[in-house]
Amino acid sequence: MLGQVQKSNIDRVFDTLDITRDGVLGADDFRTMAQRMVALREHMEPRLLAEIQGTFAAWWETIRQAADVEGNGHISREEFTAAAARGLDQDPEYVDKMIRVSEVTFRAADEEGDGLLTRSQVERIYQAFGVDEALSAETFRRIDLNGDGTVSIEEFVSAARDVWTSNDPKAPGAAMFGSVA
Ligand SMILES: [Ca+2]
Ligand SMILES: [Ca+2]
Ligand SMILES: [Ca+2]
């Protein structure tokens, strides 16, 4: 069973993934997101570029297999939510599969490759995903757990995990996609 905070976050994740804004998830959404990640930098090394495209394509495949009950190549909000509830309940690796993309997103944004994101790099990720930029400052403050003014990959991935698993609206990553209180 999904808690209220989880339900609200999964709804927001759906809205974010539907980057084409046609009300369903399809391969095109994941291709578009991969392109936006690649565009986070001016010069992307071919290896990272291929990894980004591969990770987003694999994410779509995982979601399609878990959620596309009708088998029509599109995932409705209802299918997505039902698959998340099932996955979180029955598949111990579900969250890992859902947040794998956060690592590659981090690396795409970490242009100088020092394993840390600045405030403006986090803001660029928000822009790329089309999430309200006003949220990025608040998110940054919350997910910078050690308060060093940067977000490490551990802090980032842990926040992404909160989105799927936390039912505490005050958890660092719980409000990454908007207030859930
Ligand atoms: Ca779509
Ligand atoms: Ca960096
Ligand atoms: Ca930090």
XYZ file of N, CA, C and O and ligand atoms in Angstrom:
727
model
N 0.836 -1.216 0.000
C 0.000 0.000 0.000
C 0.864 1.257 0.000
O 1.815 1.366 0.750
N 0.503 2.174 -0.835
C 1.251 3.434 -0.890
C 0.722 4.404 0.160
O -0.483 4.546 0.319
N 1.656 5.087 0.842
C 1.248 6.144 1.752
C 0.892 7.399 0.976
O 1.138 7.484 -0.223
N 0.346 8.372 1.678
C -0.113 9.620 1.051
C 1.037 10.370 0.367
O 0.890 10.848 -0.754
N 2.165 10.464 1.062
C 3.312 11.196 0.516
C 3.843 10.482 -0.725
O 4.114 11.098 -1.757
N 3.934 9.149 -0.626
C 4.392 8.361 -1.775
C 3.466 8.530 -2.972
O 3.897 8.724 -4.099
N 2.177 8.458 -2.693
C 1.185 8.553 -3.763
C 1.325 9.895 -4.490
O 1.330 9.963 -5.716
N 1.448 10.936 -3.680
C 1.570 12.267 -4.253
C 2.866 12.397 -5.067
O 2.891 12.988 -6.149
N 3.952 11.801 -4.558
C 5.216 11.879 -5.286
C 5.185 11.068 -6.578
O 5.717 11.494 -7.601
N 4.573 9.905 -6.536
C 4.521 9.062 -7.731
C 3.692 9.752 -8.821
O 4.019 9.697 -10.003
N 2.664 10.453 -8.389
C 1.871 11.275 -9.296
C 2.741 12.346 -9.968
O 2.653 12.589 -11.164
N 3.583 12.979 -9.162
C 4.445 14.046 -9.684
C 5.543 13.487 -10.567
O 5.953 14.123 -11.533
N 6.036 12.305 -10.206
C 7.044 11.673 -11.066
C 6.417 11.403 -12.438
O 7.010 11.693 -13.469
N 5.189 10.908 -12.433
C 4.503 10.660 -13.701
C 4.420 11.943 -14.537
O 4.743 11.954 -15.721
N 3.992 13.028 -13.892
C 3.883 14.311 -14.612
C 5.229 14.740 -15.198
O 5.287 15.282 -16.296
N 6.289 14.502 -14.432
C 7.620 14.903 -14.893
C 8.089 14.027 -16.057
O 8.628 14.528 -17.041
N 7.861 12.714 -15.926
C 8.305 11.803 -16.991
C 7.530 12.033 -18.281
O 8.060 11.830 -19.371
N 6.289 12.449 -18.158
C 5.494 12.733 -19.360
C 5.935 14.088 -19.912
O 5.197 15.064 -19.909
N 7.136 14.087 -20.428
C 7.753 15.353 -20.823
C 7.117 15.881 -22.110
O 7.168 17.073 -22.398
N 6.449 15.011 -22.864
C 5.729 15.453 -24.078
C 4.331 15.963 -23.731
O 3.612 16.439 -24.613
N 3.942 15.803 -22.451
C 2.674 16.343 -21.960
C 1.448 15.855 -22.752
O 0.536 16.634 -23.022
N 1.460 14.570 -23.119
C 0.276 14.040 -23.807
C -0.526 13.090 -22.910
O -1.431 12.397 -23.372
N -0.182 13.075 -21.624
C -0.981 12.305 -20.672
C -0.619 10.830 -20.552
O -1.203 10.107 -19.743
N 0.343 10.362 -21.360
C 0.803 8.971 -21.240
C 2.326 8.937 -21.338
O 2.948 9.857 -21.872
N 2.916 7.860 -20.810
C 4.360 7.688 -20.961
C 4.627 6.793 -22.166
O 3.945 5.787 -22.361
N 5.613 7.188 -22.952
C 6.008 6.383 -24.104
C 7.501 6.496 -24.318
O 8.180 7.272 -23.644
N 8.014 5.724 -25.265
C 9.452 5.737 -25.555
C 9.928 7.159 -25.881
O 11.050 7.541 -25.542
N 9.047 7.952 -26.504
C 9.422 9.320 -26.890
C 9.760 10.190 -25.674
O 10.672 11.020 -25.727
N 9.034 9.985 -24.568
C 9.328 10.770 -23.354
C 10.753 10.505 -22.877
O 11.469 11.427 -22.480
N 11.145 9.251 -22.890
C 12.449 8.866 -22.347
C 13.578 9.290 -23.287
O 14.649 9.679 -22.834
N 13.309 9.248 -24.604
C 14.287 9.764 -25.567
C 14.481 11.266 -25.365
O 15.603 11.776 -25.373
N 13.370 11.977 -25.162
C 13.449 13.430 -24.964
C 14.221 13.767 -23.689
O 15.070 14.662 -23.684
N 13.938 13.031 -22.618
C 14.666 13.305 -21.363
C 16.155 13.064 -21.536
O 16.976 13.846 -21.046
N 16.511 11.985 -22.233
C 17.932 11.693 -22.466
C 18.578 12.839 -23.247
O 19.684 13.282 -22.920
N 17.871 13.351 -24.255
C 18.409 14.480 -25.034
C 18.634 15.700 -24.152
O 19.634 16.401 -24.278
N 17.679 15.946 -23.256
C 17.822 17.110 -22.362
C 19.022 16.933 -21.425
O 19.706 17.901 -21.103
N 19.263 15.689 -20.985
C 20.423 15.442 -20.111
C 21.719 15.679 -20.875
O 22.661 16.271 -20.361
N 21.729 15.204 -22.112
C 22.914 15.391 -22.950
C 23.168 16.880 -23.156
O 24.315 17.340 -23.158
N 22.081 17.649 -23.264
C 22.194 19.094 -23.517
C 22.591 19.888 -22.272
O 22.783 21.102 -22.339
N 22.739 19.220 -21.132
C 23.168 19.918 -19.915
C 24.576 20.490 -20.077
O 24.982 21.394 -19.369
N 25.329 19.915 -20.972
C 26.670 20.447 -21.220
C 26.880 20.721 -22.699
O 26.276 20.094 -23.539
N 27.859 21.561 -22.896
C 28.178 21.903 -24.268
C 28.897 20.732 -24.949
O 28.601 20.396 -26.080
N 29.846 20.140 -24.221
C 30.598 19.036 -24.818
C 30.454 17.788 -23.959
O 30.976 17.731 -22.857
N 29.748 16.827 -24.480
C 29.535 15.578 -23.747
C 30.422 14.503 -24.372
O 30.386 14.321 -25.593
N 31.212 13.827 -23.540
C 32.033 12.758 -24.086
C 31.119 11.666 -24.634
O 30.097 11.361 -24.029
N 31.528 11.054 -25.763
C 30.686 10.035 -26.406
C 30.306 8.892 -25.459
O 29.202 8.365 -25.533
N 31.217 8.541 -24.543
C 30.923 7.420 -23.655
C 29.780 7.745 -22.696
O 28.893 6.940 -22.463
N 29.822 8.961 -22.149
C 28.761 9.371 -21.226
C 27.450 9.559 -21.991
O 26.378 9.190 -21.508
N 27.554 10.105 -23.180
C 26.372 10.291 -24.015
C 25.672 8.939 -24.248
O 24.459 8.804 -24.058
N 26.448 7.929 -24.624
C 25.887 6.604 -24.876
C 25.290 6.022 -23.599
O 24.237 5.370 -23.621
N 25.958 6.289 -22.477
C 25.470 5.757 -21.208
C 24.139 6.412 -20.817
O 23.229 5.745 -20.329
N 24.035 7.706 -21.046
C 22.795 8.417 -20.739
C 21.655 7.863 -21.586
O 20.590 7.505 -21.076
N 21.904 7.749 -22.886
C 20.853 7.232 -23.768
C 20.460 5.808 -23.379
O 19.289 5.468 -23.331
N 21.478 4.990 -23.074
C 21.217 3.602 -22.691
C 20.446 3.505 -21.385
O 19.524 2.681 -21.265
N 20.796 4.335 -20.419
C 20.144 4.263 -19.105
C 18.684 4.698 -19.199
O 17.804 4.075 -18.596
N 18.422 5.767 -19.959
C 17.033 6.212 -20.105
C 16.202 5.197 -20.901
O 15.049 4.935 -20.567
N 16.814 4.594 -21.923
C 16.100 3.577 -22.710
C 15.796 2.358 -21.833
O 14.702 1.781 -21.890
N 16.760 1.967 -20.995
C 16.560 0.813 -20.124
C 15.490 1.111 -19.071
O 14.696 0.237 -18.699
N 15.451 2.367 -18.623
C 14.449 2.773 -17.631
C 13.052 2.638 -18.227
O 12.136 2.098 -17.610
N 12.917 3.121 -19.456
C 11.630 2.990 -20.151
C 11.246 1.513 -20.290
O 10.111 1.126 -20.025
N 12.199 0.684 -20.668
C 11.924 -0.746 -20.861
C 11.454 -1.372 -19.545
O 10.493 -2.153 -19.530
N 12.111 -1.019 -18.444
C 11.725 -1.551 -17.130
C 10.306 -1.107 -16.783
O 9.479 -1.912 -16.332
N 10.022 0.156 -17.001
C 8.692 0.684 -16.668
C 7.637 0.054 -17.586
O 6.565 -0.349 -17.146
N 7.973 -0.073 -18.860
C 7.027 -0.655 -19.813
C 6.685 -2.093 -19.400
O 5.513 -2.484 -19.351
N 7.713 -2.860 -19.082
C 7.470 -4.251 -18.715
C 6.648 -4.367 -17.443
O 5.810 -5.250 -17.310
N 6.891 -3.463 -16.501
C 6.200 -3.561 -15.215
C 4.782 -3.005 -15.290
O 3.900 -3.431 -14.549
N 4.552 -2.052 -16.199
C 3.307 -1.283 -16.111
C 2.364 -1.427 -17.292
O 1.160 -1.212 -17.147
N 2.884 -1.765 -18.462
C 2.028 -1.723 -19.644
C 1.169 -2.981 -19.745
O 1.409 -3.865 -20.555
N 0.149 -3.026 -18.914
C -0.712 -4.204 -18.831
C -1.431 -4.435 -20.162
O -1.581 -5.562 -20.631
N -1.865 -3.351 -20.784
C -2.587 -3.478 -22.058
C -1.661 -3.781 -23.228
O -2.131 -4.176 -24.300
N -0.364 -3.565 -23.022
C 0.600 -3.861 -24.075
C 0.486 -2.979 -25.301
O 0.803 -3.398 -26.413
N 0.046 -1.734 -25.122
C -0.093 -0.844 -26.285
C 1.072 0.138 -26.429
O 1.005 1.052 -27.245
N 2.125 -0.069 -25.604
C 3.305 0.788 -25.745
C 3.178 2.138 -25.063
O 4.055 2.979 -25.193
N 2.070 2.345 -24.363
C 1.888 3.573 -23.610
C 1.486 3.239 -22.188
O 0.769 2.283 -21.954
N 1.947 4.069 -21.260
C 1.615 3.848 -19.847
C 0.729 4.991 -19.381
O 1.137 6.149 -19.428
N -0.435 4.639 -18.909
C -1.322 5.654 -18.341
C -0.913 5.919 -16.898
O -0.151 5.160 -16.292
N -1.443 6.998 -16.352
C -1.170 7.329 -14.953
C -1.594 6.176 -14.033
O -0.892 5.824 -13.091
N -2.739 5.583 -14.330
C -3.254 4.488 -13.499
C -2.315 3.285 -13.555
O -2.024 2.657 -12.539
N -1.858 2.951 -14.775
C -0.927 1.821 -14.916
C 0.373 2.093 -14.166
O 0.917 1.203 -13.511
N 0.854 3.331 -14.272
C 2.119 3.701 -13.638
C 2.023 3.587 -12.121
O 2.899 3.020 -11.464
N 0.940 4.116 -11.566
C 0.742 4.086 -10.114
C 0.570 2.652 -9.612
O 1.145 2.264 -8.595
N -0.215 1.864 -10.351
C -0.442 0.469 -9.948
C 0.872 -0.311 -9.976
O 1.163 -1.103 -9.072
N 1.685 -0.073 -11.014
C 2.967 -0.782 -11.119
C 3.912 -0.371 -10.000
O 4.656 -1.201 -9.474
N 3.873 0.909 -9.626
C 4.729 1.378 -8.535
C 4.309 0.719 -7.222
O 5.157 0.252 -6.453
N 3.015 0.658 -6.982
C 2.521 0.027 -5.750
C 2.941 -1.445 -5.712
O 3.426 -1.940 -4.694
N 2.756 -2.135 -6.844
C 3.149 -3.550 -6.950
C 4.645 -3.710 -6.767
O 5.106 -4.560 -6.001
N 5.403 -2.890 -7.475
C 6.861 -2.990 -7.442
C 7.418 -2.734 -6.054
O 8.261 -3.485 -5.567
N 6.926 -1.672 -5.412
C 7.425 -1.326 -4.083
C 7.077 -2.419 -3.082
O 7.817 -2.684 -2.142
N 5.964 -3.080 -3.321
C 5.499 -4.123 -2.419
C 6.226 -5.456 -2.650
O 6.540 -6.170 -1.704
N 6.488 -5.757 -3.927
C 6.927 -7.124 -4.233
C 8.353 -7.258 -4.750
O 8.915 -8.353 -4.711
N 8.912 -6.187 -5.289
C 10.229 -6.303 -5.913
C 11.261 -5.539 -5.090
O 11.285 -4.321 -5.054
N 12.139 -6.283 -4.387
C 13.123 -5.622 -3.530
C 14.066 -4.696 -4.308
O 14.720 -3.831 -3.711
N 14.144 -4.895 -5.631
C 15.051 -4.048 -6.422
C 14.335 -2.916 -7.150
O 14.937 -2.194 -7.947
N 13.035 -2.786 -6.897
C 12.251 -1.813 -7.652
C 12.793 -0.388 -7.532
O 12.977 0.302 -8.532
N 13.068 0.018 -6.304
C 13.543 1.391 -6.090
C 14.885 1.605 -6.792
O 15.089 2.618 -7.460
N 15.763 0.606 -6.679
C 17.054 0.719 -7.374
C 16.853 0.907 -8.871
O 17.541 1.708 -9.505
N 15.922 0.148 -9.427
C 15.662 0.268 -10.863
C 15.128 1.654 -11.210
O 15.440 2.208 -12.259
N 14.312 2.219 -10.322
C 13.705 3.519 -10.594
C 14.685 4.677 -10.413
O 14.527 5.713 -11.038
N 15.695 4.488 -9.552
C 16.586 5.629 -9.290
C 17.940 5.504 -9.982
O 18.789 6.377 -9.834
N 18.113 4.429 -10.756
C 19.383 4.253 -11.464
C 19.708 5.490 -12.308
O 20.849 5.907 -12.444
N 18.643 6.053 -12.859
C 18.799 7.191 -13.750
C 19.319 8.441 -13.007
O 19.901 9.326 -13.617
N 19.131 8.463 -11.697
C 19.558 9.662 -10.958
C 21.089 9.780 -10.974
O 21.635 10.879 -10.985
N 21.758 8.636 -11.011
C 23.223 8.662 -11.009
C 23.773 9.238 -12.314
O 24.684 10.069 -12.310
N 23.176 8.795 -13.415
C 23.652 9.271 -14.710
C 23.258 10.749 -14.914
O 24.002 11.527 -15.523
N 22.117 11.124 -14.345
C 21.687 12.531 -14.388
C 22.691 13.398 -13.635
O 23.100 14.466 -14.096
N 23.090 12.900 -12.485
C 24.081 13.620 -11.676
C 25.363 13.827 -12.475
O 25.896 14.920 -12.550
N 25.833 12.741 -13.095
C 27.106 12.826 -13.829
C 27.003 13.726 -15.044
O 27.974 14.385 -15.424
N 25.805 13.752 -15.660
C 25.611 14.650 -16.802
C 25.744 16.105 -16.360
O 26.323 16.931 -17.048
N 25.214 16.397 -15.174
C 25.220 17.780 -14.686
C 26.567 18.169 -14.067
O 26.934 19.342 -14.056
N 27.307 17.197 -13.571
C 28.586 17.460 -12.902
C 29.675 17.631 -13.954
O 30.512 16.756 -14.174
N 29.638 18.778 -14.562
C 30.477 19.023 -15.736
C 31.975 18.881 -15.452
O 32.720 18.347 -16.250
N 32.413 19.352 -14.280
C 33.849 19.281 -13.998
C 34.239 17.942 -13.357
O 35.407 17.697 -13.081
N 33.224 17.093 -13.151
C 33.507 15.721 -12.739
C 34.139 15.562 -11.369
O 34.882 14.618 -11.125
N 33.832 16.463 -10.438
C 34.414 16.339 -9.097
C 33.464 15.648 -8.120
O 33.726 15.587 -6.928
N 32.343 15.112 -8.628
C 31.429 14.374 -7.764
C 30.548 15.259 -6.906
O 29.928 14.778 -5.957
N 30.478 16.551 -7.247
C 29.653 17.484 -6.481
C 28.861 18.371 -7.435
O 29.373 18.758 -8.490
N 27.638 18.685 -7.061
C 26.838 19.611 -7.862
C 26.701 20.938 -7.137
O 26.463 20.981 -5.931
N 26.836 22.010 -7.906
C 26.616 23.345 -7.361
C 25.118 23.647 -7.431
O 24.350 22.928 -8.067
N 24.761 24.742 -6.793
C 23.378 25.176 -6.801
C 22.857 25.366 -8.244
O 21.759 24.954 -8.574
N 23.665 25.980 -9.081
C 23.181 26.255 -10.438
C 23.131 24.972 -11.272
O 22.312 24.849 -12.177
N 23.963 23.998 -10.953
C 23.876 22.721 -11.676
C 22.589 21.983 -11.321
O 21.955 21.376 -12.181
N 22.199 22.050 -10.057
C 20.932 21.430 -9.648
C 19.767 22.157 -10.317
O 18.813 21.550 -10.805
N 19.900 23.482 -10.405
C 18.863 24.278 -11.053
C 18.714 23.881 -12.526
O 17.602 23.793 -13.048
N 19.839 23.605 -13.159
C 19.787 23.212 -14.572
C 19.084 21.867 -14.757
O 18.390 21.643 -15.750
N 19.269 20.969 -13.796
C 18.566 19.680 -13.874
C 17.055 19.925 -13.802
O 16.279 19.349 -14.564
N 16.659 20.818 -12.909
C 15.232 21.144 -12.788
C 14.699 21.705 -14.102
O 13.642 21.299 -14.578
N 15.455 22.620 -14.687
C 15.036 23.194 -15.974
C 14.901 22.099 -17.030
O 13.924 22.061 -17.770
N 15.893 21.210 -17.066
C 15.900 20.170 -18.102
C 14.684 19.261 -17.995
O 14.114 18.846 -18.996
N 14.278 18.958 -16.767
C 13.123 18.078 -16.573
C 11.800 18.852 -16.585
O 10.737 18.266 -16.449
N 11.892 20.167 -16.708
C 10.661 20.958 -16.746
C 9.954 21.039 -15.401
O 8.752 21.241 -15.334
N 10.716 20.866 -14.311
C 10.136 20.975 -12.969
C 10.292 22.426 -12.492
O 11.324 23.055 -12.760
N 9.289 22.924 -11.813
C 9.285 24.286 -11.280
C 10.644 24.645 -10.646
O 11.056 24.060 -9.660
N 11.306 25.623 -11.246
C 12.656 25.978 -10.788
C 12.669 26.537 -9.372
O 13.676 26.452 -8.676
N 11.562 27.136 -8.972
C 11.482 27.702 -7.622
C 11.768 26.614 -6.586
O 12.245 26.902 -5.481
N 11.504 25.370 -6.952
C 11.719 24.270 -6.025
C 13.191 23.938 -5.827
O 13.563 23.335 -4.828
N 14.009 24.323 -6.779
C 15.369 23.807 -6.741
C 16.166 24.386 -5.566
O 16.974 23.678 -4.971
N 15.926 25.645 -5.209
C 16.668 26.236 -4.095
C 16.322 25.543 -2.783
O 17.204 25.184 -1.993
N 15.030 25.329 -2.572
C 14.564 24.655 -1.354
C 15.073 23.211 -1.322
O 15.553 22.723 -0.298
N 14.980 22.549 -2.465
C 15.475 21.173 -2.551
C 16.962 21.121 -2.227
O 17.420 20.274 -1.460
N 17.706 22.061 -2.809
C 19.145 22.083 -2.603
C 19.470 22.170 -1.107
O 20.293 21.421 -0.584
N 18.777 23.079 -0.431
C 19.008 23.267 0.999
C 18.713 21.972 1.775
O 19.437 21.587 2.677
N 17.631 21.303 1.367
C 17.218 20.098 2.105
C 18.087 18.892 1.837
O 18.311 18.062 2.719
N 18.536 18.751 0.581
C 19.268 17.512 0.276
C 20.774 17.636 0.511
O 21.469 16.632 0.505
N 21.259 18.856 0.738
C 22.664 19.047 1.101
C 22.820 18.691 2.575
O 22.896 19.544 3.447
N 22.857 17.379 2.828
C 22.764 16.879 4.202
C 23.894 17.373 5.092
O 23.680 17.659 6.261
N 25.099 17.435 4.565
C 26.217 17.869 5.412
C 26.438 19.380 5.365
O 27.383 19.891 5.955
N 25.548 20.080 4.633
C 25.581 21.540 4.642
C 26.862 22.161 4.120
O 27.241 23.252 4.537
N 27.527 21.489 3.175
C 28.778 22.054 2.668
C 28.561 22.930 1.426
O 29.526 23.358 0.796
N 27.295 23.176 1.092
C 27.017 24.060 -0.033
C 27.112 23.397 -1.394
O 27.018 24.062 -2.427
N 27.299 22.075 -1.397
C 27.260 21.318 -2.647
C 26.454 20.038 -2.393
O 26.258 19.626 -1.247
N 26.005 19.436 -3.487
C 25.285 18.168 -3.362
C 26.167 17.057 -3.927
O 26.568 17.099 -5.090
N 26.486 16.094 -3.076
C 27.301 14.954 -3.494
C 26.402 13.926 -4.165
O 25.177 13.971 -4.029
N 27.022 12.968 -4.836
C 26.217 11.946 -5.504
C 25.432 11.126 -4.472
O 24.289 10.757 -4.697
N 26.035 10.893 -3.317
C 25.326 10.141 -2.265
C 24.091 10.917 -1.803
O 23.021 10.344 -1.603
N 24.259 12.222 -1.597
C 23.129 13.053 -1.167
C 22.034 13.057 -2.235
O 20.839 12.984 -1.925
N 22.449 13.104 -3.486
C 21.493 13.178 -4.590
C 20.713 11.870 -4.738
O 19.488 11.868 -4.846
N 21.428 10.750 -4.726
C 20.786 9.444 -4.905
C 19.894 9.124 -3.702
O 18.798 8.580 -3.850
N 20.342 9.510 -2.526
C 19.542 9.264 -1.328
C 18.240 10.073 -1.373
O 17.172 9.597 -0.961
N 18.316 11.297 -1.909
C 17.111 12.116 -2.050
C 16.157 11.486 -3.063
O 14.936 11.457 -2.864
N 16.720 10.949 -4.146
C 15.885 10.292 -5.157
C 15.170 9.078 -4.555
O 14.007 8.799 -4.856
N 15.870 8.393 -3.666
C 15.264 7.239 -2.982
C 14.069 7.692 -2.126
O 13.025 7.029 -2.096
N 14.225 8.820 -1.463
C 13.130 9.353 -0.633
C 11.853 9.556 -1.440
O 10.750 9.337 -0.934
N 12.027 10.005 -2.688
C 10.854 10.276 -3.526
C 9.973 9.025 -3.626
O 8.753 9.104 -3.567
N 10.613 7.873 -3.751
C 9.857 6.626 -3.935
C 9.444 5.983 -2.628
O 8.437 5.280 -2.570
N 10.244 6.177 -1.586
C 10.025 5.354 -0.394
C 9.517 6.112 0.826
O 8.963 5.493 1.725
N 9.707 7.429 0.867
C 9.426 8.104 2.131
C 7.959 8.498 2.276
O 7.317 8.917 1.318
N 7.461 8.346 3.475
C 6.141 8.869 3.792
C 6.216 9.977 4.818
O 5.212 10.375 5.397
N 7.451 10.459 5.023
C 7.652 11.594 5.905
C 7.862 12.836 5.037
O 8.869 12.945 4.337
N 6.910 13.771 5.063
C 7.034 14.950 4.199
C 8.299 15.760 4.493
O 8.729 16.564 3.671
N 8.915 15.532 5.654
C 10.117 16.281 6.026
C 11.403 15.570 5.613
O 12.500 16.105 5.784
N 11.290 14.368 5.060
C 12.492 13.665 4.588
C 13.163 14.533 3.519
O 12.476 15.203 2.752
N 14.508 14.531 3.486
C 15.221 15.470 2.610
C 14.724 15.489 1.157
O 14.521 16.549 0.582
N 14.509 14.298 0.582
C 14.148 14.275 -0.833
C 12.646 14.240 -1.104
O 12.207 14.267 -2.249
N 11.858 14.173 -0.023
C 10.413 13.941 -0.192
C 9.714 15.044 -0.975
O 8.710 14.795 -1.639
N 10.238 16.257 -0.907
C 9.561 17.357 -1.584
C 10.330 17.865 -2.816
O 10.131 18.965 -3.282
N 11.182 17.000 -3.345
C 11.964 17.367 -4.533
C 11.095 17.798 -5.705
O 11.477 18.622 -6.508
N 9.921 17.176 -5.803
C 9.006 17.502 -6.912
C 7.871 18.417 -6.482
O 6.912 18.591 -7.201
N 7.976 18.937 -5.259
C 6.936 19.838 -4.774
C 6.509 19.449 -3.373
O 6.793 18.345 -2.917
N 5.850 20.364 -2.712
C 5.470 20.140 -1.330
C 4.507 18.975 -1.209
O 3.577 18.835 -1.994
N 4.742 18.121 -0.234
C 3.861 16.985 -0.016
C 3.229 17.054 1.359
O 2.569 16.126 1.805
N 3.475 18.176 2.048
C 2.939 18.311 3.408
C 1.442 18.564 3.370
O 0.928 19.072 2.386
Ca 4.186 11.394 -23.039
Ca 30.912 19.320 -9.813
Ca 26.636 18.335 0.665
